[in-house]
């Protein structure tokens, strides 16, 4: 299943939640998210998307991110790292 | 840099469209490397806060750019303290509510971090800028390591003001910290 984002800017958590509904209707085990149109994502959108990816992983659905520009790649890494740090704080 | 200004009063339900308009405007300016990312990040965080927490019908953005950035984003919503109270988090007054937000306490889920104002504060400090937050009866001005607390006449909603020099900025390096 391939989903291409048509928006240039993804700032709302709702954008990720809509995606969740779309994926829920599919039975495929690999989802490719195409970001080649996207210029910018907010930290909130990325946070929500990472939550969704983790949730899908539990259901044995793999998500691949395609077409991320350099800025988005950096932002994804930072948000992902910050989430892990928070998890460590909660576990402590 | 040639002085430019941007001003919009908009419905919160159109905030995504307004962010697109703002970003398109920004892309025409030749801002120093990293500063453009800082500005886009700040506006996206503040817009997200308005959308997720303010319950406001309308919001405003004003920006002036010359050698410095002057940015104001405000809404007419419930304010920071009421936003926490609604989620069973109890700041004793508006000053505490701002301090909660600046410390990274999420108004959405107390087991999560709220990165919005927390990260904006850190990034603006690194830029040698000034961040002002006004909500309810409280105003807090942050510059370098100083925080000034001022009582104000009751204000509906939340107003965030940023004054910062426009310069090259290692945005991702500082965001990571």
mmCIF file of N, CA, C and O in Angstrom, chain A residues 13-84:
data_model
loop_
_atom_site.group_PDB
_atom_site.id
_atom_site.type_symbol
_atom_site.label_atom_id
_atom_site.label_comp_id
_atom_site.label_asym_id
_atom_site.label_seq_id
_atom_site.Cartn_x
_atom_site.Cartn_y
_atom_site.Cartn_z
ATOM 1 N N UNK A 13 -1.807 17.136 14.132
ATOM 2 C CA UNK A 13 -1.855 15.716 14.508
ATOM 3 C C UNK A 13 -2.958 15.000 13.735
ATOM 4 O O UNK A 13 -2.871 13.805 13.478
ATOM 5 N N UNK A 14 -3.994 15.757 13.386
ATOM 6 C CA UNK A 14 -5.121 15.155 12.655
ATOM 7 C C UNK A 14 -4.695 14.551 11.327
ATOM 8 O O UNK A 14 -5.281 13.572 10.884
ATOM 9 N N UNK A 15 -3.675 15.144 10.697
ATOM 10 C CA UNK A 15 -3.190 14.601 9.420
ATOM 11 C C UNK A 15 -2.705 13.162 9.615
ATOM 12 O O UNK A 15 -2.888 12.310 8.752
ATOM 13 N N UNK A 16 -2.056 12.912 10.759
ATOM 14 C CA UNK A 16 -1.572 11.556 11.051
ATOM 15 C C UNK A 16 -2.736 10.646 11.449
ATOM 16 O O UNK A 16 -2.752 9.462 11.123
ATOM 17 N N UNK A 17 -3.717 11.229 12.137
ATOM 18 C CA UNK A 17 -4.873 10.424 12.568
ATOM 19 C C UNK A 17 -5.710 9.982 11.370
ATOM 20 O O UNK A 17 -6.230 8.865 11.345
ATOM 21 N N UNK A 18 -5.824 10.867 10.381
ATOM 22 C CA UNK A 18 -6.569 10.520 9.154
ATOM 23 C C UNK A 18 -5.879 9.334 8.464
ATOM 24 O O UNK A 18 -6.515 8.408 7.974
ATOM 25 N N UNK A 19 -4.557 9.393 8.484
ATOM 26 C CA UNK A 19 -3.743 8.333 7.890
ATOM 27 C C UNK A 19 -4.042 6.982 8.552
ATOM 28 O O UNK A 19 -4.163 5.952 7.890
ATOM 29 N N UNK A 20 -4.190 7.045 9.872
ATOM 30 C CA UNK A 20 -4.471 5.835 10.645
ATOM 31 C C UNK A 20 -5.766 5.190 10.154
ATOM 32 O O UNK A 20 -5.837 3.974 9.964
ATOM 33 N N UNK A 21 -6.777 6.030 9.944
ATOM 34 C CA UNK A 21 -8.067 5.521 9.464
ATOM 35 C C UNK A 21 -7.919 4.881 8.079
ATOM 36 O O UNK A 21 -8.499 3.844 7.791
ATOM 37 N N UNK A 22 -7.098 5.525 7.250
ATOM 38 C CA UNK A 22 -6.889 5.023 5.893
ATOM 39 C C UNK A 22 -6.200 3.656 5.914
ATOM 40 O O UNK A 22 -6.589 2.740 5.205
ATOM 41 N N UNK A 23 -5.174 3.539 6.773
ATOM 42 C CA UNK A 23 -4.415 2.285 6.850
ATOM 43 C C UNK A 23 -5.281 1.167 7.452
ATOM 44 O O UNK A 23 -5.171 0.008 7.060
ATOM 45 N N UNK A 24 -6.163 1.561 8.371
ATOM 46 C CA UNK A 24 -7.014 0.564 9.043
ATOM 47 C C UNK A 24 -7.899 -0.200 8.061
ATOM 48 O O UNK A 24 -8.303 -1.334 8.325
ATOM 49 N N UNK A 25 -8.192 0.419 6.928
ATOM 50 C CA UNK A 25 -9.073 -0.234 5.945
ATOM 51 C C UNK A 25 -8.316 -1.242 5.065
ATOM 52 O O UNK A 25 -8.926 -1.989 4.313
ATOM 53 N N UNK A 26 -6.983 -1.249 5.180
ATOM 54 C CA UNK A 26 -6.183 -2.114 4.316
ATOM 55 C C UNK A 26 -5.779 -3.401 5.037
ATOM 56 O O UNK A 26 -5.708 -3.443 6.267
ATOM 57 N N UNK A 27 -5.459 -4.417 4.245
ATOM 58 C CA UNK A 27 -4.999 -5.669 4.849
ATOM 59 C C UNK A 27 -3.508 -5.895 4.544
ATOM 60 O O UNK A 27 -2.945 -6.917 4.900
ATOM 61 N N UNK A 28 -2.890 -4.920 3.888
ATOM 62 C CA UNK A 28 -1.492 -5.098 3.478
ATOM 63 C C UNK A 28 -0.529 -4.977 4.662
ATOM 64 O O UNK A 28 -0.810 -4.279 5.633
ATOM 65 N N UNK A 29 0.609 -5.649 4.534
ATOM 66 C CA UNK A 29 1.569 -5.696 5.641
ATOM 67 C C UNK A 29 2.700 -4.683 5.497
ATOM 68 O O UNK A 29 3.508 -4.511 6.409
ATOM 69 N N UNK A 30 2.782 -4.059 4.332
ATOM 70 C CA UNK A 30 3.788 -3.005 4.149
ATOM 71 C C UNK A 30 3.089 -1.735 3.669
ATOM 72 O O UNK A 30 2.312 -1.767 2.707
ATOM 73 N N UNK A 31 3.353 -0.637 4.367
ATOM 74 C CA UNK A 31 2.775 0.650 3.982
ATOM 75 C C UNK A 31 3.918 1.602 3.631
ATOM 76 O O UNK A 31 4.846 1.784 4.427
ATOM 77 N N UNK A 32 3.862 2.174 2.440
ATOM 78 C CA UNK A 32 4.889 3.147 2.048
ATOM 79 C C UNK A 32 4.254 4.534 2.091
ATOM 80 O O UNK A 32 3.229 4.783 1.437
ATOM 81 N N UNK A 33 4.866 5.413 2.890
ATOM 82 C CA UNK A 33 4.372 6.789 2.976
ATOM 83 C C UNK A 33 5.289 7.679 2.141
ATOM 84 O O UNK A 33 6.490 7.766 2.422
ATOM 85 N N UNK A 34 4.724 8.302 1.140
ATOM 86 C CA UNK A 34 5.511 9.099 0.200
ATOM 87 C C UNK A 34 5.438 10.583 0.577
ATOM 88 O O UNK A 34 4.384 11.223 0.494
ATOM 89 N N UNK A 35 6.593 11.117 0.983
ATOM 90 C CA UNK A 35 6.678 12.516 1.422
ATOM 91 C C UNK A 35 7.259 13.432 0.336
ATOM 92 O O UNK A 35 7.641 14.554 0.640
ATOM 93 N N UNK A 36 7.325 12.955 -0.905
ATOM 94 C CA UNK A 36 8.047 13.759 -1.901
ATOM 95 C C UNK A 36 7.413 15.120 -2.194
ATOM 96 O O UNK A 36 8.090 16.028 -2.655
ATOM 97 N N UNK A 37 6.129 15.307 -1.879
ATOM 98 C CA UNK A 37 5.508 16.641 -2.044
ATOM 99 C C UNK A 37 5.678 17.524 -0.817
ATOM 100 O O UNK A 37 5.357 18.706 -0.844
ATOM 101 N N UNK A 38 6.107 16.900 0.289
ATOM 102 C CA UNK A 38 6.050 17.609 1.579
ATOM 103 C C UNK A 38 7.312 18.431 1.829
ATOM 104 O O UNK A 38 8.429 17.934 1.727
ATOM 105 N N UNK A 39 7.109 19.699 2.165
ATOM 106 C CA UNK A 39 8.226 20.598 2.456
ATOM 107 C C UNK A 39 8.534 20.600 3.954
ATOM 108 O O UNK A 39 9.681 20.620 4.365
ATOM 109 N N UNK A 40 7.469 20.595 4.763
ATOM 110 C CA UNK A 40 7.658 20.747 6.201
ATOM 111 C C UNK A 40 6.616 19.951 6.982
ATOM 112 O O UNK A 40 5.449 19.910 6.603
ATOM 113 N N UNK A 41 7.068 19.340 8.069
ATOM 114 C CA UNK A 41 6.137 18.689 9.016
ATOM 115 C C UNK A 41 6.384 19.290 10.394
ATOM 116 O O UNK A 41 7.538 19.552 10.759
ATOM 117 N N UNK A 42 5.347 19.471 11.151
ATOM 118 C CA UNK A 42 5.530 19.969 12.520
ATOM 119 C C UNK A 42 6.006 18.825 13.409
ATOM 120 O O UNK A 42 5.821 17.647 13.084
ATOM 121 N N UNK A 43 6.568 19.177 14.564
ATOM 122 C CA UNK A 43 6.995 18.175 15.524
ATOM 123 C C UNK A 43 5.788 17.346 15.997
ATOM 124 O O UNK A 43 5.881 16.144 16.180
ATOM 125 N N UNK A 44 4.648 18.019 16.153
ATOM 126 C CA UNK A 44 3.441 17.311 16.609
ATOM 127 C C UNK A 44 3.003 16.256 15.605
ATOM 128 O O UNK A 44 2.634 15.142 15.983
ATOM 129 N N UNK A 45 3.023 16.606 14.318
ATOM 130 C CA UNK A 45 2.641 15.633 13.291
ATOM 131 C C UNK A 45 3.595 14.436 13.340
ATOM 132 O O UNK A 45 3.160 13.282 13.309
ATOM 133 N N UNK A 46 4.897 14.727 13.426
ATOM 134 C CA UNK A 46 5.889 13.640 13.429
ATOM 135 C C UNK A 46 5.696 12.750 14.660
ATOM 136 O O UNK A 46 5.730 11.524 14.565
ATOM 137 N N UNK A 47 5.447 13.382 15.797
ATOM 138 C CA UNK A 47 5.225 12.634 17.040
ATOM 139 C C UNK A 47 4.030 11.687 16.879
ATOM 140 O O UNK A 47 4.102 10.505 17.251
ATOM 141 N N UNK A 48 2.965 12.200 16.317
ATOM 142 C CA UNK A 48 1.755 11.396 16.114
ATOM 143 C C UNK A 48 2.028 10.268 15.122
ATOM 144 O O UNK A 48 1.570 9.138 15.307
ATOM 145 N N UNK A 49 2.784 10.586 14.075
ATOM 146 C CA UNK A 49 3.086 9.567 13.057
ATOM 147 C C UNK A 49 3.952 8.452 13.641
ATOM 148 O O UNK A 49 3.726 7.267 13.377
ATOM 149 N N UNK A 50 4.928 8.822 14.473
ATOM 150 C CA UNK A 50 5.781 7.796 15.090
ATOM 151 C C UNK A 50 4.938 6.894 16.003
ATOM 152 O O UNK A 50 5.114 5.677 16.026
ATOM 153 N N UNK A 51 3.987 7.499 16.722
ATOM 154 C CA UNK A 51 3.077 6.687 17.560
ATOM 155 C C UNK A 51 2.324 5.684 16.698
ATOM 156 O O UNK A 51 2.168 4.513 17.064
ATOM 157 N N UNK A 52 1.855 6.164 15.544
ATOM 158 C CA UNK A 52 1.105 5.299 14.629
ATOM 159 C C UNK A 52 1.991 4.164 14.097
ATOM 160 O O UNK A 52 1.572 3.000 14.047
ATOM 161 N N UNK A 53 3.236 4.520 13.738
ATOM 162 C CA UNK A 53 4.159 3.503 13.209
ATOM 163 C C UNK A 53 4.408 2.423 14.273
ATOM 164 O O UNK A 53 4.408 1.224 13.975
ATOM 165 N N UNK A 54 4.570 2.859 15.538
ATOM 166 C CA UNK A 54 4.799 1.891 16.627
ATOM 167 C C UNK A 54 3.583 0.991 16.836
ATOM 168 O O UNK A 54 3.706 -0.210 17.065
ATOM 169 N N UNK A 55 2.419 1.620 16.731
ATOM 170 C CA UNK A 55 1.172 0.865 16.892
ATOM 171 C C UNK A 55 1.034 -0.190 15.780
ATOM 172 O O UNK A 55 0.663 -1.335 16.034
ATOM 173 N N UNK A 56 1.363 0.213 14.551
ATOM 174 C CA UNK A 56 1.247 -0.703 13.405
ATOM 175 C C UNK A 56 2.273 -1.831 13.507
ATOM 176 O O UNK A 56 2.004 -2.961 13.109
ATOM 177 N N UNK A 57 3.431 -1.494 14.061
ATOM 178 C CA UNK A 57 4.483 -2.503 14.234
ATOM 179 C C UNK A 57 3.976 -3.646 15.124
ATOM 180 O O UNK A 57 4.268 -4.816 14.868
ATOM 181 N N UNK A 58 3.220 -3.278 16.148
ATOM 182 C CA UNK A 58 2.624 -4.294 17.037
ATOM 183 C C UNK A 58 1.700 -5.227 16.259
ATOM 184 O O UNK A 58 1.543 -6.395 16.614
ATOM 185 N N UNK A 59 1.082 -4.665 15.217
ATOM 186 C CA UNK A 59 0.167 -5.469 14.391
ATOM 187 C C UNK A 59 0.890 -6.101 13.202
ATOM 188 O O UNK A 59 0.257 -6.515 12.238
ATOM 189 N N UNK A 60 2.233 -6.098 13.276
ATOM 190 C CA UNK A 60 3.090 -6.689 12.226
ATOM 191 C C UNK A 60 2.931 -5.978 10.866
ATOM 192 O O UNK A 60 3.066 -6.588 9.813
ATOM 193 N N UNK A 61 2.628 -4.694 10.925
ATOM 194 C CA UNK A 61 2.567 -3.906 9.683
ATOM 195 C C UNK A 61 3.792 -3.002 9.659
ATOM 196 O O UNK A 61 4.057 -2.273 10.625
ATOM 197 N N UNK A 62 4.542 -3.096 8.559
ATOM 198 C CA UNK A 62 5.774 -2.320 8.461
ATOM 199 C C UNK A 62 5.525 -1.020 7.671
ATOM 200 O O UNK A 62 4.854 -1.036 6.643
ATOM 201 N N UNK A 63 6.051 0.079 8.177
ATOM 202 C CA UNK A 63 5.861 1.373 7.499
ATOM 203 C C UNK A 63 7.204 1.884 7.000
ATOM 204 O O UNK A 63 8.178 1.954 7.760
ATOM 205 N N UNK A 64 7.277 2.219 5.721
ATOM 206 C CA UNK A 64 8.505 2.785 5.133
ATOM 207 C C UNK A 64 8.227 4.232 4.751
ATOM 208 O O UNK A 64 7.167 4.532 4.186
ATOM 209 N N UNK A 65 9.192 5.095 5.062
ATOM 210 C CA UNK A 65 9.041 6.513 4.712
ATOM 211 C C UNK A 65 9.864 6.796 3.459
ATOM 212 O O UNK A 65 11.061 6.483 3.410
ATOM 213 N N UNK A 66 9.236 7.381 2.476
ATOM 214 C CA UNK A 66 9.900 7.611 1.193
ATOM 215 C C UNK A 66 9.858 9.104 0.854
ATOM 216 O O UNK A 66 8.871 9.792 1.118
ATOM 217 N N UNK A 67 10.952 9.605 0.271
ATOM 218 C CA UNK A 67 10.957 10.972 -0.262
ATOM 219 C C UNK A 67 11.094 12.069 0.770
ATOM 220 O O UNK A 67 10.721 13.218 0.508
ATOM 221 N N UNK A 68 11.652 11.738 1.948
ATOM 222 C CA UNK A 68 11.843 12.772 2.975
ATOM 223 C C UNK A 68 12.994 13.695 2.569
ATOM 224 O O UNK A 68 14.081 13.213 2.238
ATOM 225 N N UNK A 69 12.780 15.004 2.605
ATOM 226 C CA UNK A 69 13.894 15.916 2.328
ATOM 227 C C UNK A 69 14.856 15.940 3.537
ATOM 228 O O UNK A 69 14.546 15.387 4.593
ATOM 229 N N UNK A 70 16.003 16.593 3.377
ATOM 230 C CA UNK A 70 17.028 16.585 4.436
ATOM 231 C C UNK A 70 16.494 17.122 5.767
ATOM 232 O O UNK A 70 16.756 16.560 6.836
ATOM 233 N N UNK A 71 15.743 18.233 5.685
ATOM 234 C CA UNK A 71 15.214 18.852 6.912
ATOM 235 C C UNK A 71 14.270 17.892 7.630
ATOM 236 O O UNK A 71 14.330 17.751 8.857
ATOM 237 N N UNK A 72 13.428 17.232 6.859
ATOM 238 C CA UNK A 72 12.477 16.305 7.479
ATOM 239 C C UNK A 72 13.193 15.109 8.097
ATOM 240 O O UNK A 72 12.828 14.650 9.174
ATOM 241 N N UNK A 73 14.234 14.628 7.400
ATOM 242 C CA UNK A 73 14.998 13.498 7.962
ATOM 243 C C UNK A 73 15.583 13.874 9.320
ATOM 244 O O UNK A 73 15.523 13.099 10.275
ATOM 245 N N UNK A 74 16.131 15.091 9.396
ATOM 246 C CA UNK A 74 16.723 15.541 10.671
ATOM 247 C C UNK A 74 15.651 15.644 11.749
ATOM 248 O O UNK A 74 15.850 15.218 12.890
ATOM 249 N N UNK A 75 14.511 16.228 11.375
ATOM 250 C CA UNK A 75 13.426 16.414 12.343
ATOM 251 C C UNK A 75 12.877 15.066 12.838
ATOM 252 O O UNK A 75 12.619 14.899 14.032
ATOM 253 N N UNK A 76 12.734 14.098 11.938
ATOM 254 C CA UNK A 76 12.274 12.761 12.339
ATOM 255 C C UNK A 76 13.248 12.140 13.347
ATOM 256 O O UNK A 76 12.840 11.556 14.338
ATOM 257 N N UNK A 77 14.551 12.282 13.055
ATOM 258 C CA UNK A 77 15.553 11.707 13.967
ATOM 259 C C UNK A 77 15.467 12.351 15.342
ATOM 260 O O UNK A 77 15.525 11.680 16.370
ATOM 261 N N UNK A 78 15.328 13.694 15.362
ATOM 262 C CA UNK A 78 15.294 14.410 16.639
ATOM 263 C C UNK A 78 14.051 14.023 17.449
ATOM 264 O O UNK A 78 14.146 13.711 18.634
ATOM 265 N N UNK A 79 12.900 14.014 16.792
ATOM 266 C CA UNK A 79 11.660 13.695 17.517
ATOM 267 C C UNK A 79 11.710 12.256 18.036
ATOM 268 O O UNK A 79 11.351 11.975 19.183
ATOM 269 N N UNK A 80 12.214 11.362 17.203
ATOM 270 C CA UNK A 80 12.313 9.962 17.598
ATOM 271 C C UNK A 80 13.238 9.813 18.810
ATOM 272 O O UNK A 80 12.918 9.101 19.777
ATOM 273 N N UNK A 81 14.368 10.530 18.774
ATOM 274 C CA UNK A 81 15.327 10.489 19.880
ATOM 275 C C UNK A 81 14.690 11.048 21.164
ATOM 276 O O UNK A 81 14.832 10.461 22.241
ATOM 277 N N UNK A 82 13.986 12.172 21.020
ATOM 278 C CA UNK A 82 13.363 12.792 22.201
ATOM 279 C C UNK A 82 12.318 11.869 22.817
ATOM 280 O O UNK A 82 12.202 11.783 24.035
ATOM 281 N N UNK A 83 11.575 11.152 21.974
ATOM 282 C CA UNK A 83 10.573 10.215 22.495
ATOM 283 C C UNK A 83 11.234 9.108 23.309
ATOM 284 O O UNK A 83 10.748 8.727 24.366
ATOM 285 N N UNK A 84 12.394 8.624 22.802
ATOM 286 C CA UNK A 84 13.104 7.557 23.534
ATOM 287 C C UNK A 84 13.598 8.085 24.880
ATOM 288 O O UNK A 84 13.547 7.387 25.890
#
